[in-house]
Amino acid sequence: MVYFNGINRTIAMRLHLADYLIIFVYFLFVIAVGFIIKKRIKSSNDFLNSNRSIPLWITSIAFISANLGAQEVLGMVASGAKYGIMTVHFYWVGAIFAMVFLGVFMMPFYYGSKARSVPEYLSMRFDEKTRALNAITFAVMTVFSSGISLYALAKLLEVILHWDFDLCIWLAAGIVMVYTFLGGLTSAVYNEVLQFFLIVLGLSPLVIVALHDAGGWSSIQANLQPELTHAWKYMDKAENNPLGVNFMSLIFGLGFVMSFGYWCTDFLVVQRAMIAKNMSEAQRTPIIAAIPKIFMPLIVVLPGIIAIALMQPALQSKGYAIPMDENGGINYTMTLPSMIAHYYPTGLLGVGITALIASFMSGMAGNVTAFNSVFTYDIYQSYFVKNKSDDHYLTVGKLITLFGILFSIATAYIAASFNNINDFLQLVFSFVNGPLFATFLLGMFWKRTTGHGAFWGLMIGTMAAAATHGLTIAEGKGGWIAPLFEIGSGMGQAFIVAAFSWIANFFSTIVVSLCTKPKPDEELRGLVYSLTEKVYAHETKWYLRAGPLGLILLAITIALNIIFF
Amino acid sequence: MFEKLNELSFVIGVFFIIISLILMAGYFLSPTLHYEINLYTGIGMMVFGIVMVKIKG
């Protein structure tokens, strides 16, 4: 079968009229969604919270799509090429269990408390200083993440299509600004659903033709070293696998601390479940979202494995290779763009490029809408201007959206000027996110936890993360206090930093809580597990309940881990 | 017709039908787009688009 003519095509792609037409149609639709939603926006609650009126299938897809930004798509394909099938741990260990836990155990508190945001839940459960700490760090992180996403999009389009960097920045930001300004969160969520289908349907043909080209999974297994095609078999010792971590670090660092810290506490994703129509649908949102999440490695990990297999001697005749970087090493980040360039002809190339653009814009819009909710409710309304009319907060929400986009653009230019700022910001984010789940776990399941305990636990956990990073070194990074311990890989270092920060937060929160006065029980009803009415039987049919659905998903996840052991 | 624009599934369906028409029309009418993968992807997107237009969401 002939898929294309240019077998020696380089990474530089040349678009034709049909490709541009597809990109144009996509831009037209995302803006049109903003205009369609605009007439529904009557209050700040509509703009910032979608008035809790979004159907289950939309909240579920938006939940997974909010995480399907460019870092996910490009990064996971790159990791698939670098680490092989072990990359699926980010899904089958580092996502599904936490998503089920969120749906079954934590959503009743987020949704039932009627909090409009995760920081607002913290103010109800603990106090204002804990809320302020979480809201400010979250707002800063989201707006910087949005800017980095924008920078990465412009840089990618500049490299592969030779488009003007400035034009890419302003065009992408402008489109996101139009539809988020017009339709707020609902508009962003609706576009996330469109973007999800575009990414899945746009990249599926790539997986099929590339897998066919490589001779199928059995050929890939035959041509790759075994540690790239077994998920667990070589996890006994860190030095035996390309991830550079053993199974204990993986399960605790990724599977517990990082995974639960992200999926169960990050407002960017939790917000998608909090806008569901009712408690039952809010609980099922992350669980329904976990279904495509289980199979997402087929779209974002398998292409990377295929790519590295195609570079093996027996398959080199296929004419594909991942591009090299300036140092002569494999430039894993360019794995997906290079595969699109290699396998997609005119027409489908436009679809593939649009899918990439969609993933960047999805990531940016998700960050901006989460940012404007937290900034408006948890910073502006809570600490600056209280008790104003709803129209006032609607106007502020819209202005904050504009501010968030402009700040993202500024961040993108800062990122373009300082090579290391991305790494630095990611590092700071990991220091803040690592310990967060301990605060929520104790807050929701131990009524003795106090506001002082939560606040100082977060501070100490963050400091522990920074100290662990400063005392360990991996791949030349870290060790800025004293390089006392060497770790096999940066990934392993990230897991260990997360683990130490979580442990420090967990125990310091307990100690400080035991030394301070807790809130009375009547103030904690609906916020703490032992003081909240259980909501097991909202639905009579078992397949509509979060618990049984979650158990089925866990069984499938465990089965997949065994199959690809 | 305009009421249907409020349904996200309808909007998504129309989007994919348009993309599929570009791919399929290109396959039959333009040598630049005459690749089997364009045709098959176009058919797949057309089916998906029609299903999304038909369902109520």
Coordinates of C-alpha atoms in Angstrom, one line a residue:
Chain A
M1 CA 0.0 0.0 0.0
V2 CA 1.3 3.4 -0.9
Y3 CA 0.5 6.1 1.6
F4 CA 2.6 8.9 0.3
N5 CA 5.3 9.7 -2.1
G6 CA 8.0 11.6 -0.2
I7 CA 9.7 8.8 1.8
N8 CA 12.7 11.1 2.3
R9 CA 10.7 14.0 3.4
T10 CA 12.4 15.9 6.2
I11 CA 10.7 17.3 9.3
A12 CA 9.9 20.5 7.5
M13 CA 6.3 20.1 6.2
R14 CA 4.7 21.9 3.3
L15 CA 1.0 22.6 3.5
H16 CA -1.3 22.9 0.6
L17 CA -4.6 24.6 0.1
A18 CA -6.6 21.6 1.5
D19 CA -4.5 21.6 4.7
Y20 CA -5.0 25.3 5.2
L21 CA -8.7 24.9 4.6
I22 CA -9.0 22.2 7.3
I23 CA -7.1 24.5 9.8
F24 CA -9.3 27.4 8.8
V25 CA -12.5 25.3 9.3
Y26 CA -11.3 24.3 12.8
F27 CA -10.6 27.9 13.7
L28 CA -14.0 28.9 12.4
F29 CA -15.8 26.3 14.5
V30 CA -14.0 27.0 17.8
I31 CA -14.9 30.7 17.4
A32 CA -18.4 29.8 16.4
V33 CA -18.8 27.7 19.6
G34 CA -17.9 30.9 21.5
F35 CA -20.7 32.9 19.7
I36 CA -23.2 30.1 20.2
I37 CA -22.5 29.9 24.0
K38 CA -22.4 33.7 24.4
K39 CA -26.2 34.1 24.5
R40 CA -26.4 31.7 27.5
I41 CA -24.1 33.7 29.6
K42 CA -26.2 35.8 32.0
S43 CA -24.3 35.7 35.3
S44 CA -20.9 35.2 36.8
N45 CA -21.9 31.6 37.6
D46 CA -22.7 30.9 34.0
F47 CA -19.4 32.4 32.9
L48 CA -17.1 30.9 35.5
N49 CA -18.9 27.7 36.6
S50 CA -21.3 26.9 33.7
N51 CA -24.1 27.1 36.2
R52 CA -23.6 23.4 37.0
S53 CA -25.6 22.4 33.9
I54 CA -23.3 20.4 31.7
P55 CA -24.4 16.9 30.6
L56 CA -22.3 13.9 31.8
W57 CA -20.8 12.9 28.4
I58 CA -19.5 16.4 27.9
T59 CA -18.1 16.8 31.5
S60 CA -16.4 13.4 31.1
I61 CA -14.7 14.1 27.8
A62 CA -13.8 17.6 28.9
F63 CA -12.3 16.1 32.1
I64 CA -9.9 14.0 30.1
S65 CA -9.4 16.6 27.4
A66 CA -8.3 19.2 29.9
N67 CA -5.3 16.9 30.5
L68 CA -4.8 16.3 26.8
G69 CA -2.8 19.4 26.2
A70 CA 0.4 19.5 24.1
Q71 CA 2.6 18.4 26.9
E72 CA 0.6 15.2 27.1
V73 CA 0.4 14.5 23.4
L74 CA 3.9 15.4 22.4
G75 CA 5.4 14.4 25.7
M76 CA 3.9 11.0 25.9
V77 CA 4.8 10.1 22.3
A78 CA 8.3 11.2 23.1
S79 CA 8.4 9.1 26.3
G80 CA 7.0 6.2 24.3
A81 CA 10.1 6.4 22.1
K82 CA 12.5 7.0 25.0
Y83 CA 11.1 4.6 27.7
G84 CA 9.0 2.2 25.6
I85 CA 5.9 0.6 27.0
M86 CA 6.8 1.7 30.5
T87 CA 5.2 5.0 29.6
V88 CA 1.8 3.4 30.1
H89 CA 2.5 3.6 33.8
F90 CA 1.5 7.2 33.5
Y91 CA -2.0 5.9 32.6
W92 CA -2.4 2.5 34.2
V93 CA -0.6 3.3 37.4
G94 CA -0.6 7.1 37.4
A95 CA -4.1 8.0 36.4
I96 CA -6.9 5.4 36.5
F97 CA -6.7 4.6 40.3
A98 CA -6.7 8.3 41.2
M99 CA -9.6 9.1 38.9
V100 CA -11.7 6.3 40.4
F101 CA -10.8 7.5 43.9
L102 CA -11.8 11.1 43.0
G103 CA -15.2 9.9 41.7
V104 CA -16.1 7.5 44.5
F105 CA -14.6 9.3 47.6
M106 CA -13.8 12.9 46.9
M107 CA -16.4 14.3 44.6
P108 CA -19.1 14.0 47.3
F109 CA -17.1 16.7 49.2
Y110 CA -16.2 18.9 46.3
Y111 CA -19.7 18.8 44.8
G112 CA -21.7 18.4 48.0
S113 CA -20.1 21.3 49.8
K114 CA -21.3 23.6 46.9
A115 CA -17.8 25.1 46.7
R116 CA -17.2 26.9 43.4
S117 CA -13.5 25.9 43.4
V118 CA -11.0 23.7 45.1
P119 CA -9.5 26.7 47.1
E120 CA -13.0 27.5 48.2
Y121 CA -13.4 24.0 49.5
L122 CA -10.2 24.5 51.5
S123 CA -11.6 27.7 53.0
M124 CA -14.7 25.8 54.1
R125 CA -12.8 22.9 55.5
F126 CA -9.8 24.7 57.0
D127 CA -9.4 28.5 56.9
E128 CA -8.7 31.5 54.7
K129 CA -4.9 31.3 54.9
T130 CA -4.9 27.8 53.5
R131 CA -7.3 28.9 50.7
A132 CA -5.1 31.9 49.9
L133 CA -1.9 29.8 49.7
N134 CA -3.6 27.3 47.4
A135 CA -5.4 29.9 45.3
I136 CA -2.3 32.1 44.7
T137 CA 0.0 29.3 43.8
F138 CA -2.6 27.7 41.6
A139 CA -3.4 31.0 39.8
V140 CA 0.3 31.6 39.2
M141 CA 0.9 28.1 38.0
T142 CA -2.0 28.0 35.6
V143 CA -1.2 31.3 33.9
F144 CA 2.5 30.3 33.5
S145 CA 1.4 26.9 32.2
S146 CA -0.8 28.6 29.7
G147 CA 2.1 30.8 28.5
I148 CA 4.4 27.8 28.2
S149 CA 1.8 26.0 26.2
L150 CA 1.5 29.0 23.9
Y151 CA 5.3 29.3 23.5
A152 CA 5.6 25.6 22.7
L153 CA 2.9 25.8 20.0
A154 CA 4.5 28.8 18.3
K155 CA 8.0 27.2 18.5
L156 CA 6.7 23.9 17.0
L157 CA 4.9 25.7 14.1
E158 CA 8.0 27.8 13.5
V159 CA 10.2 24.7 13.3
I160 CA 8.0 22.4 11.2
L161 CA 6.1 24.8 9.1
H162 CA 8.4 27.9 9.1
W163 CA 5.5 30.0 10.3
D164 CA 6.3 33.3 11.9
F165 CA 6.7 32.9 15.7
D166 CA 5.0 36.2 16.6
L167 CA 2.1 35.5 14.3
C168 CA 1.6 32.0 15.8
I169 CA 1.6 33.5 19.3
W170 CA -0.9 36.2 18.6
L171 CA -3.2 34.1 16.3
A172 CA -3.5 31.2 18.8
A173 CA -3.9 33.4 21.8
G174 CA -6.4 35.6 19.9
I175 CA -8.6 32.6 19.0
V176 CA -8.5 31.2 22.6
M177 CA -9.3 34.7 23.9
V178 CA -12.3 35.1 21.6
Y179 CA -14.0 31.9 22.5
T180 CA -13.2 32.0 26.3
F181 CA -14.2 35.7 26.5
L182 CA -17.5 35.1 24.8
G183 CA -18.6 31.8 26.4
G184 CA -16.4 31.4 29.5
L185 CA -16.0 28.0 30.9
T186 CA -18.8 26.4 28.9
S187 CA -17.2 27.5 25.7
A188 CA -13.8 26.2 26.7
V189 CA -15.4 22.9 27.8
Y190 CA -17.3 22.5 24.5
N191 CA -14.2 23.2 22.5
E192 CA -12.3 20.7 24.6
V193 CA -14.8 18.0 23.5
L194 CA -14.3 19.0 19.9
Q195 CA -10.5 19.0 20.4
F196 CA -10.6 15.6 22.0
F197 CA -12.4 14.0 19.0
L198 CA -10.1 15.8 16.6
I199 CA -7.0 14.6 18.4
V200 CA -8.3 11.0 18.6
L201 CA -9.6 10.8 15.0
G202 CA -6.8 12.9 13.7
L203 CA -4.0 10.7 15.1
S204 CA -5.7 7.3 14.8
P205 CA -4.8 6.8 11.1
L206 CA -1.2 7.5 12.0
V207 CA -1.1 4.7 14.5
I208 CA -2.8 2.3 12.0
V209 CA -0.5 3.0 9.1
A210 CA 2.7 3.2 11.2
L211 CA 1.9 0.0 13.0
H212 CA 1.2 -1.7 9.6
D213 CA 4.5 -0.3 8.3
A214 CA 6.4 -1.7 11.2
G215 CA 4.9 -5.2 10.7
G216 CA 2.5 -5.2 13.6
W217 CA 3.1 -5.5 17.4
S218 CA 4.9 -8.9 17.1
S219 CA 7.4 -7.4 14.7
I220 CA 8.0 -4.5 17.1
Q221 CA 8.5 -6.9 20.0
A222 CA 11.0 -8.9 17.9
N223 CA 13.0 -5.8 17.0
L224 CA 13.1 -3.9 20.2
Q225 CA 15.1 -4.8 23.4
P226 CA 12.7 -6.5 25.8
E227 CA 12.8 -3.8 28.5
L228 CA 11.0 -1.5 26.0
T229 CA 8.1 -3.9 25.4
H230 CA 7.5 -5.1 29.0
A231 CA 5.7 -2.8 31.5
W232 CA 6.8 -4.5 34.7
K233 CA 9.2 -7.3 34.1
Y234 CA 12.3 -5.1 34.4
M235 CA 11.1 -2.9 37.2
D236 CA 12.8 -4.9 40.0
K237 CA 15.9 -2.7 40.0
A238 CA 16.2 0.9 38.8
E239 CA 19.3 0.1 36.7
N240 CA 17.4 -2.6 34.7
N241 CA 15.0 -0.4 33.0
P242 CA 15.1 2.9 30.9
L243 CA 12.9 4.8 33.4
G244 CA 15.6 4.4 36.0
V245 CA 13.2 3.6 38.9
N246 CA 12.2 0.5 40.7
F247 CA 8.6 -0.7 41.2
M248 CA 8.4 0.7 44.7
S249 CA 9.4 4.2 43.7
L250 CA 7.0 4.0 40.8
I251 CA 4.0 2.9 42.8
F252 CA 4.5 5.3 45.7
G253 CA 6.0 8.3 43.8
L254 CA 3.9 8.2 40.6
G255 CA 1.0 5.9 41.4
F256 CA 0.2 7.5 44.7
V257 CA 1.7 10.9 45.4
M258 CA 2.0 12.5 42.0
S259 CA -1.1 10.8 40.5
F260 CA -3.5 11.4 43.3
G261 CA -2.0 14.9 43.9
Y262 CA -2.8 15.8 40.3
W263 CA -6.1 14.1 39.5
C264 CA -7.7 14.6 42.9
T265 CA -6.7 18.1 43.8
D266 CA -5.8 20.1 40.6
F267 CA -8.7 22.4 40.0
L268 CA -8.1 22.4 36.3
V269 CA -9.4 18.9 35.9
V270 CA -11.6 18.7 39.1
Q271 CA -13.5 21.8 37.8
R272 CA -14.8 19.7 34.8
A273 CA -16.5 17.4 37.2
M274 CA -17.8 20.2 39.5
I275 CA -19.9 21.6 36.6
A276 CA -22.0 18.4 36.2
K277 CA -25.8 18.6 36.6
N278 CA -26.0 16.7 39.9
M279 CA -24.0 14.7 42.4
S280 CA -24.4 11.4 40.6
E281 CA -23.0 12.8 37.4
A282 CA -20.3 14.6 39.1
Q283 CA -19.1 11.4 40.7
R284 CA -19.3 9.5 37.4
T285 CA -17.5 12.2 35.4
P286 CA -13.9 11.1 36.3
I287 CA -14.9 7.5 36.1
I288 CA -16.5 7.7 32.6
A289 CA -13.4 9.8 31.6
A290 CA -11.2 6.9 32.8
I291 CA -12.6 4.7 30.1
P292 CA -10.9 6.6 27.2
K293 CA -8.0 7.3 29.5
I294 CA -7.3 3.6 29.8
F295 CA -7.0 3.3 26.0
M296 CA -5.3 6.6 25.4
P297 CA -1.8 4.9 25.2
L298 CA -2.9 3.5 21.9
I299 CA -2.9 7.1 20.5
V300 CA -0.1 8.8 22.5
V301 CA 2.3 6.0 23.6
L302 CA 2.2 3.4 20.8
P303 CA 3.3 5.9 18.1
G304 CA 6.5 6.5 20.1
I305 CA 7.2 2.8 20.5
I306 CA 6.6 2.3 16.7
A307 CA 8.9 5.2 15.9
I308 CA 11.8 3.7 17.9
A309 CA 11.2 0.3 16.4
L310 CA 11.3 1.7 12.9
M311 CA 14.8 2.9 13.6
Q312 CA 16.1 -0.6 14.4
P313 CA 18.3 -2.2 11.7
A314 CA 15.7 -4.7 10.4
L315 CA 13.2 -1.9 9.8
Q316 CA 15.5 0.9 8.6
S317 CA 14.4 0.2 5.0
K318 CA 11.1 1.9 5.9
G319 CA 12.9 5.2 5.7
Y320 CA 11.7 6.7 9.0
A321 CA 13.9 8.1 11.7
I322 CA 13.3 10.5 14.6
P323 CA 15.2 13.7 13.9
M324 CA 18.5 14.4 15.7
D325 CA 19.1 17.4 18.0
E326 CA 22.0 19.8 17.7
N327 CA 24.2 17.5 19.9
G328 CA 23.6 14.5 17.6
G329 CA 21.2 12.7 20.0
I330 CA 17.7 11.7 19.3
N331 CA 15.3 14.6 19.6
Y332 CA 12.4 12.7 21.1
T333 CA 10.2 15.7 21.3
M334 CA 10.0 15.8 17.6
T335 CA 8.8 12.1 17.3
L336 CA 5.1 12.9 16.7
P337 CA 5.6 15.8 14.3
S338 CA 8.2 13.8 12.3
M339 CA 5.8 10.8 12.1
I340 CA 3.0 13.1 10.9
A341 CA 5.4 14.5 8.3
H342 CA 6.5 11.0 7.3
Y343 CA 3.1 9.3 7.0
Y344 CA 0.5 11.9 6.3
P345 CA -0.1 13.2 2.8
T346 CA -1.7 16.5 1.9
G347 CA -5.2 16.6 3.4
L348 CA -4.5 14.4 6.3
L349 CA -1.5 16.5 7.0
G350 CA -3.9 19.3 7.6
V351 CA -5.9 17.1 10.0
G352 CA -2.7 16.1 11.9
I353 CA -1.4 19.7 12.2
T354 CA -4.9 20.8 13.3
A355 CA -4.9 18.1 16.0
L356 CA -1.6 19.4 17.3
I357 CA -2.8 22.9 17.3
A358 CA -6.0 21.7 19.1
S359 CA -4.0 20.1 21.8
F360 CA -2.1 23.3 22.5
M361 CA -5.2 25.4 22.5
S362 CA -7.0 23.0 24.7
G363 CA -4.3 23.2 27.2
M364 CA -4.2 26.9 27.1
A365 CA -7.9 27.4 27.3
G366 CA -8.2 25.0 30.2
N367 CA -5.6 26.9 32.2
V368 CA -7.1 30.2 31.4
T369 CA -10.7 29.2 32.5
A370 CA -9.4 27.6 35.7
F371 CA -7.3 30.7 36.4
N372 CA -10.2 33.2 35.9
S373 CA -12.5 31.2 38.3
V374 CA -9.9 31.0 41.0
F375 CA -8.8 34.6 40.6
T376 CA -12.3 36.0 40.5
Y377 CA -13.8 33.9 43.4
D378 CA -10.8 33.1 45.6
I379 CA -8.7 36.2 45.3
Y380 CA -10.6 39.1 44.0
Q381 CA -14.0 38.5 45.7
S382 CA -12.5 37.0 48.9
Y383 CA -9.8 39.6 49.6
F384 CA -10.3 42.7 47.5
V385 CA -13.9 43.6 46.6
K386 CA -16.6 41.7 48.5
N387 CA -20.4 42.1 48.3
K388 CA -20.7 43.6 44.9
S389 CA -23.5 42.8 42.3
D390 CA -23.3 39.7 40.2
D391 CA -22.9 41.8 37.1
H392 CA -19.7 43.2 38.7
Y393 CA -18.2 39.8 39.1
L394 CA -19.2 38.8 35.6
T395 CA -17.4 41.8 34.2
V396 CA -14.4 41.1 36.4
G397 CA -14.4 37.4 35.2
K398 CA -14.3 38.6 31.6
L399 CA -11.5 41.1 32.3
I400 CA -9.5 38.5 34.1
T401 CA -9.9 36.2 31.1
L402 CA -8.3 39.0 29.0
F403 CA -5.6 39.6 31.6
G404 CA -4.9 35.8 31.7
I405 CA -4.4 35.6 28.0
L406 CA -2.2 38.7 27.9
F407 CA -0.1 37.4 30.8
S408 CA 0.2 34.1 28.9
I409 CA 1.5 35.9 25.9
A410 CA 4.0 37.7 28.1
T411 CA 5.1 34.4 29.6
A412 CA 5.5 32.9 26.1
Y413 CA 7.9 35.7 25.2
I414 CA 9.8 35.3 28.5
A415 CA 10.1 31.6 27.8
A416 CA 11.4 32.4 24.3
S417 CA 14.1 34.6 25.9
F418 CA 15.2 32.3 28.7
N419 CA 15.9 28.7 27.7
N420 CA 15.7 27.3 31.2
I421 CA 12.6 29.0 32.4
N422 CA 10.4 26.1 31.4
D423 CA 12.4 23.6 33.4
F424 CA 12.5 26.0 36.3
L425 CA 8.8 26.6 36.4
Q426 CA 8.0 22.9 36.0
L427 CA 10.3 22.3 39.0
V428 CA 8.6 24.9 41.1
F429 CA 5.2 23.4 40.1
S430 CA 6.3 20.0 41.3
F431 CA 7.4 21.4 44.6
V432 CA 3.9 22.9 45.2
N433 CA 1.9 20.0 43.8
G434 CA 3.8 17.1 45.3
P435 CA 2.6 17.5 48.9
L436 CA -0.9 18.8 48.1
F437 CA -2.7 15.4 48.2
A438 CA -1.7 14.8 51.8
T439 CA -3.6 18.0 52.8
F440 CA -6.8 16.9 51.1
L441 CA -6.5 13.3 52.3
L442 CA -6.2 14.3 55.9
G443 CA -8.7 17.1 55.5
M444 CA -11.4 14.9 54.0
F445 CA -10.8 11.7 56.1
W446 CA -9.6 12.9 59.5
K447 CA -11.8 15.4 61.1
R448 CA -9.1 16.4 63.7
T449 CA -7.1 18.1 60.9
T450 CA -6.9 21.8 61.6
G451 CA -6.4 24.9 59.4
H452 CA -3.0 25.5 61.0
G453 CA -2.0 21.9 60.4
A454 CA -3.0 22.1 56.7
F455 CA -1.2 25.4 56.1
W456 CA 2.0 24.5 57.8
G457 CA 1.9 21.0 56.3
L458 CA 1.8 22.5 52.9
M459 CA 4.6 24.9 53.6
I460 CA 6.8 22.2 55.1
G461 CA 6.0 19.8 52.3
T462 CA 7.0 22.3 49.7
M463 CA 10.2 23.1 51.5
A464 CA 10.9 19.3 51.8
A465 CA 10.5 19.0 48.0
A466 CA 12.9 21.8 47.4
A467 CA 15.4 20.3 49.9
T468 CA 15.2 16.8 48.4
H469 CA 15.8 18.3 44.9
G470 CA 18.7 20.3 46.3
L471 CA 20.3 17.2 47.9
T472 CA 19.9 14.8 45.0
I473 CA 21.3 14.9 41.5
A474 CA 20.1 13.2 38.3
E475 CA 21.2 13.7 34.7
G476 CA 23.0 16.8 35.8
K477 CA 20.0 18.4 37.5
G478 CA 19.4 19.2 41.1
G479 CA 22.1 19.0 43.8
W480 CA 22.1 22.8 44.2
I481 CA 22.4 22.5 48.0
A482 CA 24.9 19.6 48.0
P483 CA 24.8 16.7 45.6
L484 CA 24.8 14.0 48.3
F485 CA 22.8 11.4 46.4
E486 CA 22.9 10.4 42.8
I487 CA 19.7 9.1 41.1
G488 CA 19.6 7.1 37.8
S489 CA 17.1 9.4 35.9
G490 CA 15.3 12.7 36.1
M491 CA 12.1 10.8 36.2
G492 CA 13.2 8.8 39.3
Q493 CA 14.3 12.0 41.0
A494 CA 10.9 13.5 40.4
F495 CA 9.2 10.5 42.0
I496 CA 11.5 10.7 45.0
V497 CA 11.0 14.5 45.5
A498 CA 7.3 14.0 45.3
A499 CA 7.4 11.1 47.8
F500 CA 9.5 13.0 50.4
S501 CA 7.4 16.2 50.1
W502 CA 4.2 14.1 50.6
I503 CA 5.6 12.3 53.7
A504 CA 6.8 15.7 55.2
N505 CA 3.4 17.3 54.6
F506 CA 1.5 14.3 55.9
F507 CA 3.3 14.0 59.2
S508 CA 3.8 17.7 59.9
T509 CA 0.1 18.3 59.3
I510 CA -0.7 15.6 61.8
V511 CA 1.7 17.0 64.4
V512 CA 0.5 20.6 64.0
S513 CA -3.1 19.5 64.0
L514 CA -2.7 17.7 67.3
C515 CA -1.2 20.8 68.8
T516 CA -4.0 23.1 67.6
K517 CA -7.7 23.4 68.1
P518 CA -10.0 21.7 65.6
K519 CA -13.2 23.1 64.2
P520 CA -16.4 21.8 65.9
D521 CA -18.2 18.9 64.2
E522 CA -21.2 21.0 63.1
E523 CA -19.0 23.2 61.0
L524 CA -17.5 20.1 59.2
R525 CA -20.7 18.4 58.1
G526 CA -20.5 17.7 54.3
L527 CA -16.8 18.4 54.3
V528 CA -15.4 15.4 56.2
Y529 CA -16.0 11.7 55.5
S530 CA -17.1 10.6 58.9
L531 CA -19.5 13.5 59.3
T532 CA -21.1 13.3 55.9
E533 CA -24.2 11.3 54.8
K534 CA -23.1 8.6 52.4
V535 CA -24.3 8.8 48.9
Y536 CA -23.9 5.2 47.7
A537 CA -27.4 4.8 46.3
H538 CA -28.1 7.9 44.2
E539 CA -28.9 5.6 41.3
T540 CA -30.8 2.4 41.5
K541 CA -29.1 0.7 38.5
W542 CA -25.7 -0.6 39.4
Y543 CA -24.1 0.5 36.1
L544 CA -25.0 4.1 36.9
R545 CA -23.2 4.1 40.3
A546 CA -19.7 5.3 40.7
G547 CA -18.6 2.4 42.9
P548 CA -19.3 -0.6 40.6
L549 CA -18.2 1.3 37.5
G550 CA -14.9 2.1 39.3
L551 CA -14.4 -1.5 40.3
I552 CA -14.8 -2.6 36.7
L553 CA -12.3 -0.1 35.5
L554 CA -9.8 -1.1 38.1
A555 CA -10.2 -4.7 37.1
I556 CA -9.6 -3.8 33.4
T557 CA -6.6 -1.7 34.4
I558 CA -5.1 -4.5 36.4
A559 CA -5.7 -7.0 33.6
L560 CA -3.9 -4.7 31.1
N561 CA -0.9 -4.4 33.5
I562 CA -0.8 -8.2 33.6
I563 CA -1.2 -8.7 29.8
F564 CA 1.7 -6.3 29.1
F565 CA 3.7 -7.4 32.2
Chain B
M1 CA -32.0 24.0 12.2
F2 CA -30.7 26.9 14.3
E3 CA -31.9 25.2 17.5
K4 CA -29.7 22.3 16.7
L5 CA -26.7 24.6 16.9
N6 CA -27.2 24.6 20.6
E7 CA -26.4 20.9 20.7
L8 CA -22.7 20.2 20.9
S9 CA -23.0 16.8 19.3
F10 CA -24.6 18.4 16.2
V11 CA -21.8 21.0 16.0
I12 CA -19.1 18.4 16.3
G13 CA -20.9 16.2 13.7
V14 CA -21.1 19.0 11.2
F15 CA -17.4 19.8 11.7
F16 CA -16.3 16.2 11.0
I17 CA -18.7 16.0 8.0
I18 CA -17.0 19.1 6.5
I19 CA -13.5 17.8 7.1
S20 CA -14.5 14.4 5.6
L21 CA -15.9 16.1 2.5
I22 CA -12.7 18.0 2.1
L23 CA -10.7 14.7 2.3
M24 CA -13.0 12.7 0.1
A25 CA -13.6 15.4 -2.5
G26 CA -9.9 16.0 -2.6
Y27 CA -9.2 12.3 -3.2
F28 CA -11.5 12.1 -6.2
L29 CA -10.9 15.6 -7.7
S30 CA -7.3 16.5 -6.9
P31 CA -4.1 14.5 -7.7
T32 CA -2.4 16.3 -4.7
L33 CA -4.9 14.6 -2.4
H34 CA -5.3 11.3 -4.2
Y35 CA -4.1 9.0 -1.4
E36 CA -6.0 6.0 -0.1
I37 CA -5.4 7.1 3.5
N38 CA -7.3 10.4 2.8
L39 CA -10.3 8.5 1.4
Y40 CA -10.5 6.0 4.3
T41 CA -10.0 8.6 7.0
G42 CA -12.7 10.7 5.2
I43 CA -15.1 7.8 5.2
G44 CA -14.4 7.2 8.9
M45 CA -15.0 10.8 9.8
M46 CA -18.1 11.0 7.7
V47 CA -19.6 8.0 9.6
F48 CA -18.6 9.6 12.9
G49 CA -20.0 13.0 11.9
I50 CA -23.4 11.5 10.8
V51 CA -23.7 9.6 14.1
M52 CA -23.0 12.7 16.1
V53 CA -25.5 14.8 14.1
K54 CA -28.2 12.1 14.6
I55 CA -27.7 11.6 18.3
K56 CA -29.3 14.0 20.7
G57 CA -26.8 15.7 23.1

